[in-house]
GROMACS .gro file of C-alpha atoms in nm:
model
  391
    1MET     CA    1   5.999   9.425  11.763
    2ALA     CA    2   6.271   9.192  11.891
    3GLU     CA    3   6.447   9.289  12.212
    4ILE     CA    4   6.777   9.477  12.156
    5TRP     CA    5   7.056   9.498  12.414
    6PHE     CA    6   7.296   9.725  12.226
    7THR     CA    7   7.371   9.852  11.873
    8ILE     CA    8   7.707   9.929  11.704
    9HIS     CA    9   7.811  10.054  11.360
   10ARG     CA   10   7.938   9.766  11.148
   11SER     CA   11   8.256   9.959  11.052
   12ASN     CA   12   8.349  10.009  11.419
   13LEU     CA   13   8.282   9.646  11.500
   14HIS     CA   14   8.478   9.518  11.202
   15GLN     CA   15   8.787   9.722  11.295
   16ALA     CA   16   8.774   9.621  11.662
   17LEU     CA   17   8.729   9.253  11.578
   18ALA     CA   18   9.024   9.262  11.335
   19ARG     CA   19   9.241   9.397  11.613
   20VAL     CA   20   9.155   9.127  11.869
   21MET     CA   21   9.172   8.834  11.622
   22GLY     CA   22   9.549   8.816  11.671
   23ALA     CA   23   9.493   8.675  12.020
   24ILE     CA   24   9.220   8.425  11.932
   25ASP     CA   25   9.321   8.060  11.903
   26LYS     CA   26   9.088   7.916  11.639
   27SER     CA   27   9.233   7.563  11.671
   28SER     CA   28   9.226   7.547  12.051
   29THR     CA   29   9.068   7.248  12.221
   30ILE     CA   30   8.939   7.489  12.488
   31PRO     CA   31   8.612   7.620  12.336
   32ILE     CA   32   8.617   7.963  12.502
   33LEU     CA   33   8.954   8.049  12.340
   34SER     CA   34   8.796   8.043  11.992
   35HIS     CA   35   8.543   8.305  12.106
   36VAL     CA   36   8.547   8.683  12.128
   37LEU     CA   37   8.407   8.859  12.433
   38LEU     CA   38   8.167   9.152  12.389
   39ASP     CA   39   8.134   9.348  12.711
   40PRO     CA   40   7.907   9.660  12.707
   41LEU     CA   41   8.044   9.937  12.927
   42ALA     CA   42   7.932  10.290  13.000
   43GLU     CA   43   8.157  10.434  12.725
   44GLY     CA   44   8.096  10.168  12.462
   45VAL     CA   45   8.157   9.797  12.402
   46LEU     CA   46   8.483   9.622  12.482
   47LEU     CA   47   8.591   9.336  12.251
   48ARG     CA   48   8.846   9.092  12.392
   49GLY     CA   49   9.040   8.801  12.247
   50SER     CA   50   9.271   8.573  12.445
   51ASN     CA   51   9.478   8.257  12.409
   52LEU     CA   52   9.584   8.257  12.778
   53SER     CA   53   9.929   8.400  12.691
   54LEU     CA   54   9.816   8.698  12.481
   55GLN     CA   55   9.516   8.921  12.545
   56ILE     CA   56   9.396   9.201  12.318
   57ASP     CA   57   9.122   9.445  12.422
   58ALA     CA   58   8.967   9.686  12.172
   59GLU     CA   59   8.724   9.963  12.264
   60CYS     CA   60   8.431  10.009  12.027
   61GLU     CA   61   8.195  10.307  12.024
   62ALA     CA   62   7.828  10.208  12.047
   63ILE     CA   63   7.522  10.375  11.896
   64SER     CA   64   7.313  10.277  12.195
   65ILE     CA   65   7.328  10.049  12.498
   66ARG     CA   66   6.996   9.947  12.651
   67GLU     CA   67   7.104   9.639  12.846
   68PRO     CA   68   7.478   9.598  12.932
   69ILE     CA   69   7.477   9.221  12.897
   70PRO     CA   70   7.821   9.064  12.819
   71PHE     CA   71   7.870   8.737  12.630
   72ALA     CA   72   8.127   8.545  12.421
   73ILE     CA   73   8.050   8.428  12.067
   74PRO     CA   74   8.251   8.222  11.813
   75ALA     CA   75   8.500   8.461  11.654
   76ASP     CA   76   8.505   8.297  11.309
   77LYS     CA   77   8.127   8.300  11.275
   78PHE     CA   78   8.110   8.659  11.395
   79LYS     CA   79   8.383   8.763  11.150
   80ALA     CA   80   8.200   8.595  10.861
   81ILE     CA   81   7.870   8.765  10.952
   82LEU     CA   82   8.030   9.111  10.963
   83ALA     CA   83   8.217   9.052  10.636
   84ASN     CA   84   7.889   9.002  10.452
   85LEU     CA   85   7.703   9.302  10.595
   86PRO     CA   86   7.696   9.646  10.426
   87GLU     CA   87   7.965   9.891  10.541
   88ASN     CA   88   7.705  10.134  10.679
   89ALA     CA   89   7.498   9.870  10.859
   90GLU     CA   90   7.392   9.914  11.221
   91VAL     CA   91   7.443   9.584  11.403
   92SER     CA   92   7.221   9.502  11.699
   93PHE     CA   93   7.255   9.227  11.962
   94GLY     CA   94   6.987   9.065  12.171
   95PRO     CA   95   6.844   8.729  12.283
   96GLY     CA   96   6.847   8.457  12.015
   97ARG     CA   97   6.601   8.185  11.921
   98SER     CA   98   6.697   7.975  12.221
   99LYS     CA   99   6.828   8.050  12.568
  100ASP     CA  100   7.177   7.944  12.457
  101SER     CA  101   7.201   8.177  12.156
  102ILE     CA  102   7.256   8.543  12.073
  103ALA     CA  103   7.074   8.728  11.794
  104ILE     CA  104   7.280   8.949  11.560
  105SER     CA  105   7.059   9.174  11.344
  106ALA     CA  106   7.130   9.431  11.074
  107GLY     CA  107   6.856   9.558  10.844
  108SER     CA  108   6.670   9.258  10.705
  109SER     CA  109   6.945   9.014  10.813
  110ARG     CA  110   6.919   8.818  11.136
  111HIS     CA  111   7.153   8.550  11.267
  112SER     CA  112   7.121   8.346  11.583
  113ILE     CA  113   7.446   8.188  11.706
  114PRO     CA  114   7.545   8.006  12.027
  115PHE     CA  115   7.729   8.189  12.302
  116LEU     CA  116   7.930   8.113  12.616
  117PRO     CA  117   7.897   8.299  12.948
  118ALA     CA  118   8.115   8.608  12.984
  119GLN     CA  119   8.233   8.498  13.327
  120ASP     CA  120   8.404   8.196  13.168
  121PHE     CA  121   8.625   8.415  12.949
  122PRO     CA  122   8.992   8.411  13.062
  123LEU     CA  123   9.170   8.720  13.186
  124ILE     CA  124   9.547   8.765  13.219
  125PRO     CA  125   9.591   8.882  13.579
  126ILE     CA  126   9.806   9.189  13.650
  127LYS     CA  127   9.911   9.171  14.014
  128VAL     CA  128  10.085   9.508  14.040
  129GLU     CA  129  10.002   9.861  13.928
  130LEU     CA  130  10.153   9.933  13.587
  131ASN     CA  131  10.384  10.230  13.539
  132TRP     CA  132  10.311  10.355  13.187
  133THR     CA  133  10.573  10.525  12.969
  134GLU     CA  134  10.484  10.721  12.656
  135ILE     CA  135  10.687  10.637  12.346
  136SER     CA  136  10.682  10.681  11.970
  137GLY     CA  137  10.542  10.352  11.841
  138LYS     CA  138  10.638  10.345  11.474
  139PRO     CA  139  11.015  10.301  11.535
  140LEU     CA  140  10.943  10.007  11.766
  141ALA     CA  141  10.718   9.846  11.504
  142ALA     CA  142  10.991   9.889  11.240
  143ALA     CA  143  11.255   9.740  11.472
  144LEU     CA  144  11.039   9.435  11.545
  145ASP     CA  145  10.991   9.383  11.171
  146LYS     CA  146  11.362   9.416  11.088
  147ALA     CA  147  11.469   9.178  11.365
  148THR     CA  148  11.236   8.894  11.265
  149PHE     CA  149  11.455   8.690  11.030
  150PRO     CA  150  11.672   8.492  11.281
  151LEU     CA  151  11.381   8.365  11.490
  152LYS     CA  152  11.283   8.002  11.525
  153LYS     CA  153  10.927   7.890  11.590
  154THR     CA  154  11.030   7.626  11.843
  155ASP     CA  155  11.350   7.541  12.026
  156ASP     CA  156  11.457   7.370  12.347
  157ARG     CA  157  11.591   7.710  12.454
  158PRO     CA  158  11.270   7.916  12.495
  159TRP     CA  159  11.447   8.254  12.497
  160ILE     CA  160  11.575   8.192  12.145
  161THR     CA  161  11.219   8.200  12.007
  162GLY     CA  162  11.144   8.554  12.124
  163TYR     CA  163  11.243   8.919  12.090
  164CYS     CA  164  11.470   9.067  12.357
  165LEU     CA  165  11.373   9.427  12.436
  166HIS     CA  166  11.605   9.640  12.648
  167PRO     CA  167  11.698  10.008  12.693
  168GLU     CA  168  11.938  10.173  12.451
  169LYS     CA  169  12.270  10.223  12.627
  170GLY     CA  170  12.339  10.595  12.654
  171GLY     CA  171  12.015  10.690  12.477
  172ASP     CA  172  11.640  10.716  12.531
  173GLY     CA  173  11.535  10.451  12.280
  174MET     CA  174  11.477  10.076  12.291
  175VAL     CA  175  11.680   9.790  12.142
  176VAL     CA  176  11.527   9.484  11.980
  177ALA     CA  177  11.756   9.181  11.953
  178THR     CA  178  11.697   8.831  11.814
  179THR     CA  179  11.911   8.527  11.744
  180ASP     CA  180  11.883   8.161  11.651
  181GLY     CA  181  12.227   8.084  11.787
  182LEU     CA  182  12.388   8.137  11.446
  183SER     CA  183  12.237   8.456  11.301
  184LEU     CA  184  12.172   8.772  11.499
  185ALA     CA  185  11.985   9.099  11.455
  186ARG     CA  186  12.017   9.409  11.674
  187VAL     CA  187  11.803   9.711  11.588
  188VAL     CA  188  11.779  10.035  11.783
  189ALA     CA  189  11.432  10.194  11.788
  190ALA     CA  190  11.426  10.571  11.841
  191THR     CA  191  11.118  10.553  12.064
  192GLY     CA  192  11.207  10.856  12.276
  193GLY     CA  193  11.153  10.655  12.592
  194CYS     CA  194  11.169  10.309  12.747
  195PRO     CA  195  10.961  10.160  13.027
  196ALA     CA  196  11.120  10.033  13.345
  197LEU     CA  197  11.217   9.674  13.267
  198PRO     CA  198  11.293   9.385  13.505
  199SER     CA  199  11.663   9.346  13.587
  200GLN     CA  200  11.692   9.121  13.889
  201HIS     CA  201  11.747   8.803  13.684
  202ALA     CA  202  11.976   8.942  13.415
  203ALA     CA  203  12.294   9.139  13.356
  204TYR     CA  204  12.088   9.420  13.200
  205PRO     CA  205  11.717   9.519  13.219
  206GLN     CA  206  11.520   9.318  12.964
  207VAL     CA  207  11.204   9.137  12.864
  208ILE     CA  208  11.163   8.854  12.611
  209LEU     CA  209  10.849   8.897  12.402
  210PRO     CA  210  10.694   8.593  12.224
  211GLN     CA  211  10.661   8.607  11.845
  212ARG     CA  212  10.283   8.612  11.831
  213ALA     CA  213  10.261   8.898  12.078
  214ALA     CA  214  10.534   9.089  11.895
  215GLU     CA  215  10.343   9.058  11.568
  216SER     CA  216  10.028   9.202  11.729
  217VAL     CA  217  10.231   9.490  11.874
  218ARG     CA  218  10.394   9.553  11.536
  219LYS     CA  219  10.059   9.570  11.357
  220LEU     CA  220   9.911   9.802  11.618
  221LEU     CA  221  10.206  10.043  11.617
  222ASP     CA  222  10.285  10.036  11.246
  223ASN     CA  223  10.166  10.396  11.193
  224ALA     CA  224  10.171  10.518  11.554
  225ALA     CA  225  10.383  10.832  11.567
  226HIS     CA  226  10.300  10.940  11.924
  227GLY     CA  227  10.067  10.863  12.212
  228VAL     CA  228  10.172  10.500  12.266
  229LEU     CA  229  10.184  10.382  12.627
  230ILE     CA  230  10.398  10.085  12.729
  231ALA     CA  231  10.458   9.913  13.063
  232ALA     CA  232  10.626   9.595  13.186
  233THR     CA  233  10.651   9.373  13.492
  234ASP     CA  234  10.842   9.051  13.555
  235PHE     CA  235  10.562   8.859  13.386
  236ILE     CA  236  10.387   9.076  13.126
  237LEU     CA  237  10.438   9.351  12.869
  238ALA     CA  238  10.142   9.582  12.804
  239VAL     CA  239  10.093   9.831  12.519
  240LYS     CA  240   9.811  10.086  12.476
  241PHE     CA  241   9.724  10.281  12.164
  242ASP     CA  242   9.410  10.407  11.989
  243GLY     CA  243   9.166  10.229  12.221
  244VAL     CA  244   9.352   9.897  12.203
  245THR     CA  245   9.539   9.732  12.490
  246ILE     CA  246   9.771   9.436  12.430
  247THR     CA  247   9.873   9.233  12.734
  248ALA     CA  248  10.131   8.961  12.669
  249LYS     CA  249  10.291   8.709  12.901
  250LEU     CA  250  10.669   8.716  12.868
  251ILE     CA  251  10.900   8.424  12.795
  252ASP     CA  252  11.049   8.313  13.125
  253GLY     CA  253  11.423   8.319  13.084
  254THR     CA  254  11.736   8.532  13.070
  255TYR     CA  255  11.863   8.660  12.738
  256PRO     CA  256  12.240   8.617  12.700
  257GLU     CA  257  12.483   8.907  12.671
  258TYR     CA  258  12.464   8.879  12.295
  259GLU     CA  259  12.668   9.194  12.224
  260GLN     CA  260  12.980   9.002  12.325
  261VAL     CA  261  12.953   8.790  12.008
  262ILE     CA  262  12.909   9.084  11.769
  263PRO     CA  263  13.251   9.108  11.598
  264SER     CA  264  13.434   9.429  11.515
  265PRO     CA  265  13.437   9.511  11.141
  266GLY     CA  266  13.801   9.413  11.078
  267ASP     CA  267  13.998   9.499  10.765
  268ASN     CA  268  13.792   9.322  10.498
  269SER     CA  269  13.481   9.485  10.358
  270ILE     CA  270  13.251   9.448  10.058
  271GLY     CA  271  13.007   9.727   9.977
  272VAL     CA  272  12.714   9.639   9.751
  273LYS     CA  273  12.386   9.785   9.632
  274MET     CA  274  12.094   9.613   9.801
  275ASP     CA  275  11.878   9.572   9.492
  276ALA     CA  276  12.166   9.423   9.290
  277LEU     CA  277  12.266   9.175   9.562
  278SER     CA  278  11.908   9.070   9.637
  279ALA     CA  279  11.833   9.011   9.269
  280SER     CA  280  12.154   8.812   9.220
  281ILE     CA  281  12.085   8.590   9.521
  282LYS     CA  282  11.728   8.523   9.410
  283ARG     CA  283  11.854   8.413   9.068
  284VAL     CA  284  12.107   8.162   9.201
  285CYS     CA  285  11.899   8.031   9.495
  286VAL     CA  286  11.651   7.862   9.260
  287VAL     CA  287  11.889   7.563   9.236
  288ILE     CA  288  11.896   7.498   9.612
  289ASP     CA  289  11.805   7.136   9.690
  290ASP     CA  290  11.874   7.141  10.064
  291ALA     CA  291  11.918   7.478  10.233
  292ALA     CA  292  12.099   7.314  10.525
  293VAL     CA  293  12.395   7.203  10.311
  294ASP     CA  294  12.378   7.399   9.983
  295ALA     CA  295  12.599   7.698  10.064
  296LEU     CA  296  12.592   8.025   9.875
  297TYR     CA  297  12.941   8.147   9.785
  298LEU     CA  298  13.039   8.514   9.764
  299ARG     CA  299  13.385   8.559   9.612
  300PRO     CA  300  13.555   8.883   9.501
  301ARG     CA  301  13.719   8.826   9.162
  302ALA     CA  302  13.864   9.086   8.926
  303GLY     CA  303  13.679   9.378   9.081
  304ARG     CA  304  13.340   9.202   9.086
  305ILE     CA  305  13.159   8.977   9.332
  306ASN     CA  306  13.082   8.627   9.208
  307VAL     CA  307  12.772   8.459   9.351
  308ASP     CA  308  12.760   8.080   9.316
  309ILE     CA  309  12.554   7.787   9.438
  310VAL     CA  310  12.589   7.416   9.367
  311GLY     CA  311  12.291   7.212   9.477
  312ARG     CA  312  12.317   6.884   9.662
  313ASP     CA  313  12.181   6.700   9.359
  314GLY     CA  314  12.419   6.863   9.110
  315GLY     CA  315  12.237   7.176   8.990
  316ALA     CA  316  12.449   7.490   8.975
  317ALA     CA  317  12.399   7.864   8.927
  318HIS     CA  318  12.635   8.159   8.884
  319ASP     CA  319  12.592   8.536   8.882
  320SER     CA  320  12.811   8.840   8.946
  321LEU     CA  321  12.768   9.202   9.044
  322ALA     CA  322  12.971   9.515   9.097
  323GLY     CA  323  13.084   9.622   9.442
  324GLU     CA  324  13.337   9.821   9.639
  325ILE     CA  325  13.584   9.554   9.747
  326GLU     CA  326  13.852   9.587  10.011
  327ALA     CA  327  13.943   9.224  10.053
  328PRO     CA  328  14.195   8.972   9.912
  329GLU     CA  329  14.116   8.813   9.576
  330ASP     CA  330  14.114   8.463   9.726
  331LEU     CA  331  13.847   8.551   9.987
  332GLU     CA  332  13.554   8.309   9.988
  333ILE     CA  333  13.242   8.356  10.202
  334CYS     CA  334  13.002   8.062  10.241
  335LEU     CA  335  12.657   8.149  10.372
  336ASN     CA  336  12.311   7.998  10.403
  337GLY     CA  337  12.137   8.146  10.099
  338GLU     CA  338  11.787   8.136  10.245
  339GLN     CA  339  11.897   8.304  10.568
  340LEU     CA  340  12.085   8.570  10.374
  341SER     CA  341  11.775   8.637  10.162
  342LYS     CA  342  11.559   8.673  10.474
  343MET     CA  343  11.806   8.919  10.623
  344LEU     CA  344  11.821   9.130  10.307
  345ALA     CA  345  11.441   9.141  10.290
  346SER     CA  346  11.434   9.314  10.630
  347ILE     CA  347  11.679   9.590  10.531
  348THR     CA  348  11.550   9.913  10.378
  349SER     CA  349  11.882  10.089  10.319
  350PRO     CA  350  11.989  10.109   9.952
  351GLU     CA  351  12.340   9.985  10.026
  352ILE     CA  352  12.506   9.752  10.276
  353SER     CA  353  12.861   9.667  10.378
  354LEU     CA  354  12.966   9.311  10.456
  355HIS     CA  355  13.263   9.251  10.686
  356PRO     CA  356  13.378   8.888  10.681
  357ILE     CA  357  13.557   8.789  11.003
  358MET     CA  358  13.698   8.458  10.890
  359GLN     CA  359  13.873   8.365  11.216
  360SER     CA  360  13.539   8.375  11.401
  361GLU     CA  361  13.340   8.230  11.108
  362ARG     CA  362  13.102   8.527  11.107
  363VAL     CA  363  13.000   8.804  10.871
  364LEU     CA  364  12.905   9.142  11.013
  365VAL     CA  365  12.644   9.322  10.801
  366ARG     CA  366  12.575   9.694  10.837
  367PRO     CA  367  12.322   9.892  10.632
  368VAL     CA  368  12.482  10.213  10.508
  369GLY     CA  369  12.313  10.516  10.661
  370SER     CA  370  12.142  10.314  10.939
  371PRO     CA  371  12.387  10.307  11.231
  372GLY     CA  372  12.130  10.155  11.465
  373GLU     CA  373  12.108   9.830  11.266
  374THR     CA  374  12.357   9.545  11.309
  375TYR     CA  375  12.325   9.195  11.165
  376VAL     CA  376  12.551   8.893  11.205
  377LEU     CA  377  12.550   8.579  10.993
  378SER     CA  378  12.749   8.262  11.064
  379THR     CA  379  12.941   8.111  10.774
  380MET     CA  380  12.883   7.756  10.652
  381ARG     CA  381  13.155   7.499  10.602
  382PRO     CA  382  13.236   7.501  10.229
  383ARG     CA  383  13.177   7.200  10.008
  384TYR     CA  384  13.495   7.242   9.808
  385SER     CA  385  13.431   6.944   9.582
  386ALA     CA  386  13.101   7.098   9.474
  387MET     CA  387  13.265   7.434   9.403
  388GLU     CA  388  13.537   7.268   9.198
  389ARG     CA  389  13.267   7.117   8.977
  390ALA     CA  390  13.103   7.462   8.946
  391GLU     CA  391  13.426   7.612   8.814
   0.00000   0.00000   0.00000
């Protein structure tokens, strides 16, 4: 019988690996970053993935541990092996065919794959003791999801690519804010608590969480009602739940006092049903040739809201829908249709109110029944010649 170091149920392994994959960089030129670490401990086996900026640890219950020998194996190969094993398989690990390989066995199946030494696997250092705060995780996951639409992947202003997290003023929740310099989202998460956040470099306590880390946190906390632990330092944000620990390096920077650019509602308002507006926008946006210049026009006319687009190359589309209008008949709002669609996709309320603030070239958007959500869109400069052709 081949030597066995430790054995784990396939279902436990598969779940733990899925959780750490969010931190594994499959295209990295550093070989160890495309690997997953398996580290047998007294309580079970720890799986770890890392890309140097994001680290995810997942605890995995073991059937037996005979030799607590850690190693790192290629994550993609390991994932493919597990995907093709029966759900109830017992997966064993031991020495492979050569001194540089690990054997993975389950029933009549046996694979031998190369490994890298566990001591070479990177670890995000935490230089101070973390002060953990318990929160409700699901509201934070929902807020991260709703605030996604303004984000850019890259920018010469690093802070603009991440999520700003800060305490709710006058409450015990957390606020998630994002912006691309033109659009803005601010969502309050009723977490029931907020960790102590760094404040020495900013006007208010805050951290800026990178997109990839935020997506891993969102997935982990999507159904987490209680029992989530969260902590922060000047350099990292850490989250614990259900045997998983996410440690993420923060974006180094200071988030601006964004609330100063959120306009007051003003006198003009347009109330619309979400499903009707979303469907109308999808119908007219099919003629967009260049989203950067093809503006979507919202215009109240005769008790209805006209939705129009004229494409750069001459295509045009028109639709209309009912709404509760408190605005002059000659009002014309020009918006980026794709950005508006992304914003609407993040809103779950059945109705929204739009407040065009023409003097500041912004539109304030508030979901009805969700006072903790605020969105701001910047207007586009209208192409009047194109609209004249549309009419």
